[in-house]
mmCIF file of C-alpha atoms in Angstrom:
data_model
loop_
_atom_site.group_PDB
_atom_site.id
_atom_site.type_symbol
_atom_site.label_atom_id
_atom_site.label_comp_id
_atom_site.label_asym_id
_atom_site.label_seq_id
_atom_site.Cartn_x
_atom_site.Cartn_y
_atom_site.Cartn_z
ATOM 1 C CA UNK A 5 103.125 174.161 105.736
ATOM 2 C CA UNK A 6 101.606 170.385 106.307
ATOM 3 C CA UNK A 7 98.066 170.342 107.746
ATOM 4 C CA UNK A 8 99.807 167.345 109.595
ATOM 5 C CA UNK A 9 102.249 169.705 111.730
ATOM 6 C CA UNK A 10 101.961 169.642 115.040
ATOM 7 C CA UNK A 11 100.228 166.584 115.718
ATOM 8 C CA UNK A 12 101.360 163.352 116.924
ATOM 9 C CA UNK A 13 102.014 159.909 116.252
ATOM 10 C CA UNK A 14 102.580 156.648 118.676
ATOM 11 C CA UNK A 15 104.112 153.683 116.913
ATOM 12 C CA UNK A 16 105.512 150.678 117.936
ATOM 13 C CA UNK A 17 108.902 149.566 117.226
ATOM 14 C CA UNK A 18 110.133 152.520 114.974
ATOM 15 C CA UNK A 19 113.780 151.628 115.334
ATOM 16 C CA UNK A 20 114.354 149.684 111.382
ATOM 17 C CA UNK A 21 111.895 148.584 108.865
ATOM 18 C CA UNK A 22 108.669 149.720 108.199
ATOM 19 C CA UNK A 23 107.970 151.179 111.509
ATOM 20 C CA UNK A 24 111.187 153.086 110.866
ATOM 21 C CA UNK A 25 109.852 154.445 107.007
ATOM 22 C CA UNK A 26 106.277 155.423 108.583
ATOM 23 C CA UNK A 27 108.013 157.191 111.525
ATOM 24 C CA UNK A 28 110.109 159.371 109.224
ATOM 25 C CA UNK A 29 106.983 159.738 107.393
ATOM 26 C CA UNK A 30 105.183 160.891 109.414
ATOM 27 C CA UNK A 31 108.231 162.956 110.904
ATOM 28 C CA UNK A 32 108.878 164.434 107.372
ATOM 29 C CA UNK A 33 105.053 166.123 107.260
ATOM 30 C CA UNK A 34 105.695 167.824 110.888
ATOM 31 C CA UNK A 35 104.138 165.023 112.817
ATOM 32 C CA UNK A 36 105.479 165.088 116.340
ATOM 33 C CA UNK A 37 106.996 160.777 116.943
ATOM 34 C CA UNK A 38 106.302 158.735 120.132
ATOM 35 C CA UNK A 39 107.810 155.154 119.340
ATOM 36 C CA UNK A 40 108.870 152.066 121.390
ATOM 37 C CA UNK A 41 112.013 150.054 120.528
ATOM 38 C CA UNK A 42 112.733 146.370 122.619
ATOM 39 C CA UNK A 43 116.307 146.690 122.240
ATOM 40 C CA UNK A 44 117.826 148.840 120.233
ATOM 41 C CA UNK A 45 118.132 151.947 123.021
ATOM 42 C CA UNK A 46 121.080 153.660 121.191
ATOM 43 C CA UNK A 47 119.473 153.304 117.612
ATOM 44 C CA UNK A 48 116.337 154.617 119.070
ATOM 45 C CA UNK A 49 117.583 157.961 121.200
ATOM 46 C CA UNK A 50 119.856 158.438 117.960
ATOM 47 C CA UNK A 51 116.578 158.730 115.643
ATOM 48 C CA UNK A 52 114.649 160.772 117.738
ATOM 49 C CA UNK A 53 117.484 163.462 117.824
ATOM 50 C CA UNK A 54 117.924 163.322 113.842
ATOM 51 C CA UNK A 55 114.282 163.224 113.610
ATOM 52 C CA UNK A 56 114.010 166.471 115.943
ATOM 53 C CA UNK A 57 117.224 168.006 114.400
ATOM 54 C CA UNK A 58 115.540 167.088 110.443
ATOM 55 C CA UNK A 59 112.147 167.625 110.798
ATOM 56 C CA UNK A 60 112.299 170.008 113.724
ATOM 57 C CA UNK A 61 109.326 167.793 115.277
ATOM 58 C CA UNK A 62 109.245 166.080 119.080
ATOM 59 C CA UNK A 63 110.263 162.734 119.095
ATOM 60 C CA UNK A 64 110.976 160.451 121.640
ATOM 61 C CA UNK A 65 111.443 156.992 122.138
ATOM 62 C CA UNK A 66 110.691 154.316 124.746
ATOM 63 C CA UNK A 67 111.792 151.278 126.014
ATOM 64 C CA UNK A 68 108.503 148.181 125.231
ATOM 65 C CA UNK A 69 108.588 144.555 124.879
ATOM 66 C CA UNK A 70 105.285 144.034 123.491
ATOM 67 C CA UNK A 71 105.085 140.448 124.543
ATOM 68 C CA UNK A 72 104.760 142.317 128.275
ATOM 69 C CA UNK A 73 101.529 143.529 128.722
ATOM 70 C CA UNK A 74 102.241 145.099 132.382
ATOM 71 C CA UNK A 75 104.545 147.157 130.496
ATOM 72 C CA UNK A 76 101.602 148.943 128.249
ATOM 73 C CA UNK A 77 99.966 150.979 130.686
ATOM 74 C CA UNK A 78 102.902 152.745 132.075
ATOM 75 C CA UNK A 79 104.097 153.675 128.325
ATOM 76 C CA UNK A 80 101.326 155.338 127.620
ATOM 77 C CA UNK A 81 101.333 157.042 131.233
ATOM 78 C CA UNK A 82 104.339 158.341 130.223
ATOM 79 C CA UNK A 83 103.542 159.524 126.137
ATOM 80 C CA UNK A 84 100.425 161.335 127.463
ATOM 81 C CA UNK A 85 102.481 163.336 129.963
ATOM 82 C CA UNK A 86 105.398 163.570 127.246
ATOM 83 C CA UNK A 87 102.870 164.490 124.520
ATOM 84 C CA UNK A 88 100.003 166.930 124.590
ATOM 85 C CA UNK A 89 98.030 165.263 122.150
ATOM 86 C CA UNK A 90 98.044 161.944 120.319
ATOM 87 C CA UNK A 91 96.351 161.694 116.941
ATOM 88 C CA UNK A 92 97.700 158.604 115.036
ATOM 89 C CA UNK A 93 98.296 155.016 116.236
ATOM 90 C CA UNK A 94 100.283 152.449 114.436
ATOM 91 C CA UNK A 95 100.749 149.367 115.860
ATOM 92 C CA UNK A 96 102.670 146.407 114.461
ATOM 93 C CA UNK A 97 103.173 142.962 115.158
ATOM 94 C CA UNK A 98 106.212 141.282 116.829
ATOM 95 C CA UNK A 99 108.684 140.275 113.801
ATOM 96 C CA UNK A 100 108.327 136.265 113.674
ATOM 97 C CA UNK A 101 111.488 135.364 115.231
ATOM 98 C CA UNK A 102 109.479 136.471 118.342
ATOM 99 C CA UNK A 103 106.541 134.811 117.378
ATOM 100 C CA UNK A 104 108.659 131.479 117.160
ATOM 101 C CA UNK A 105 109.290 131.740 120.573
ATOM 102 C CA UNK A 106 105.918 132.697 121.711
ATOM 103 C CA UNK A 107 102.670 131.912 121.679
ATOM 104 C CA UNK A 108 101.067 133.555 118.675
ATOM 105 C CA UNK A 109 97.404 133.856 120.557
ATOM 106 C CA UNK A 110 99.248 135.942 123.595
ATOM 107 C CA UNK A 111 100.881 138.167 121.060
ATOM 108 C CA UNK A 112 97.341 138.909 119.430
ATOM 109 C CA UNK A 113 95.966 139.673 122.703
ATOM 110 C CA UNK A 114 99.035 141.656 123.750
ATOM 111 C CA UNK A 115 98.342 143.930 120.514
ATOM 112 C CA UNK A 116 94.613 144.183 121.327
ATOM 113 C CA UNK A 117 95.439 145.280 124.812
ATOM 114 C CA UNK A 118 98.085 147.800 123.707
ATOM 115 C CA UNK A 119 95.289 149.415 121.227
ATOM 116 C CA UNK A 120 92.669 149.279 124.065
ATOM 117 C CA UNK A 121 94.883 150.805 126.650
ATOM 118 C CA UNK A 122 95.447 154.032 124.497
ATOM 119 C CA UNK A 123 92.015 154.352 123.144
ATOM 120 C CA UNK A 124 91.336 154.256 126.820
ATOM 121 C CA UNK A 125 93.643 156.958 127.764
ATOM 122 C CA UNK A 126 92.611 159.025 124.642
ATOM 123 C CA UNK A 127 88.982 159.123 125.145
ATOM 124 C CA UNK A 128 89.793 160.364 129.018
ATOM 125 C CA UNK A 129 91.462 163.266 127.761
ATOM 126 C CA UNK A 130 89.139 164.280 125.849
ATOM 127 C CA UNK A 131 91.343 165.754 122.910
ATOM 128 C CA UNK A 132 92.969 163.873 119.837
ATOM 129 C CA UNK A 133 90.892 160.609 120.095
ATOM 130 C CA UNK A 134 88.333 161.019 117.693
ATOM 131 C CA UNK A 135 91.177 160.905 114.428
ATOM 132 C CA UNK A 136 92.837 157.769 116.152
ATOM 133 C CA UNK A 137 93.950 155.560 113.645
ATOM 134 C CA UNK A 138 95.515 152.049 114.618
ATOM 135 C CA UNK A 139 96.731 149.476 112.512
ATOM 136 C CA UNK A 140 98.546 145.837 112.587
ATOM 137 C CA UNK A 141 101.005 145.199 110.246
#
């Protein structure tokens, strides 16, 4: 049995790609999956239930445009009362058709608010914060 099992990761945007192959990952070692996806809401509810069904983990997935930053601080309302712990955080930036459209400074700032926000909500439950891991990719 994986040391890993039972513990849980929040990513952002888990629905293709990398965030996809580090979900399963994680998934595949017992790792209980929080994600967001922006639009993909089938995609998403359909890997949570193979990742659940495969991997016999929790997973879950919510709805985040990252470019919203009023949107943050509900999400992770919602994964800590999904979730009773929260050990990993990956967080990855908006693909660059978004960026195109955007400002690339509000996008930085929308990741650093998104990282502060659950390092926020970590340290005030006092469990799971102290092996928080975040990363931009």
């Amino acid at each position: 049995m994986s040391e890993m099992r039972g513990k849980t990761l929040v990513i952002t945007g888990a629905t293709k790609g990398i965030g996809k192959a580090i979900g399963e990952k994680f998934a595949k070692q017992g790792v209980n999956v929080a994600f967001t996806y922006n639009s993909n809401k089938d995609t998403a509810y359909d890997i949570a239930k193979e990742w659940e069904k495969t991997y016999g983990i929790k997973a879950k997935a919510y709805p985040l445009n990252i470019l919203e930053t009023d949107e943050f601080k509900p999400l992770f309302e919602s994964i800590d009362k999904d979730f009773d712990r929260v050990d990993f955080f990956v967080s990855k930036l908006v693909g660059m058709e978004s960026l195109c459209d955007s400002n690339l400074e509000d996008s930085t700032i929308s990741i650093q608010q998104q990282s502060m926000l659950l390092l926020s909500a970590l340290k005030r439950r006092q469990r799971g914060w102290k092996k928080w891991v975040a990363a931009l990719l």
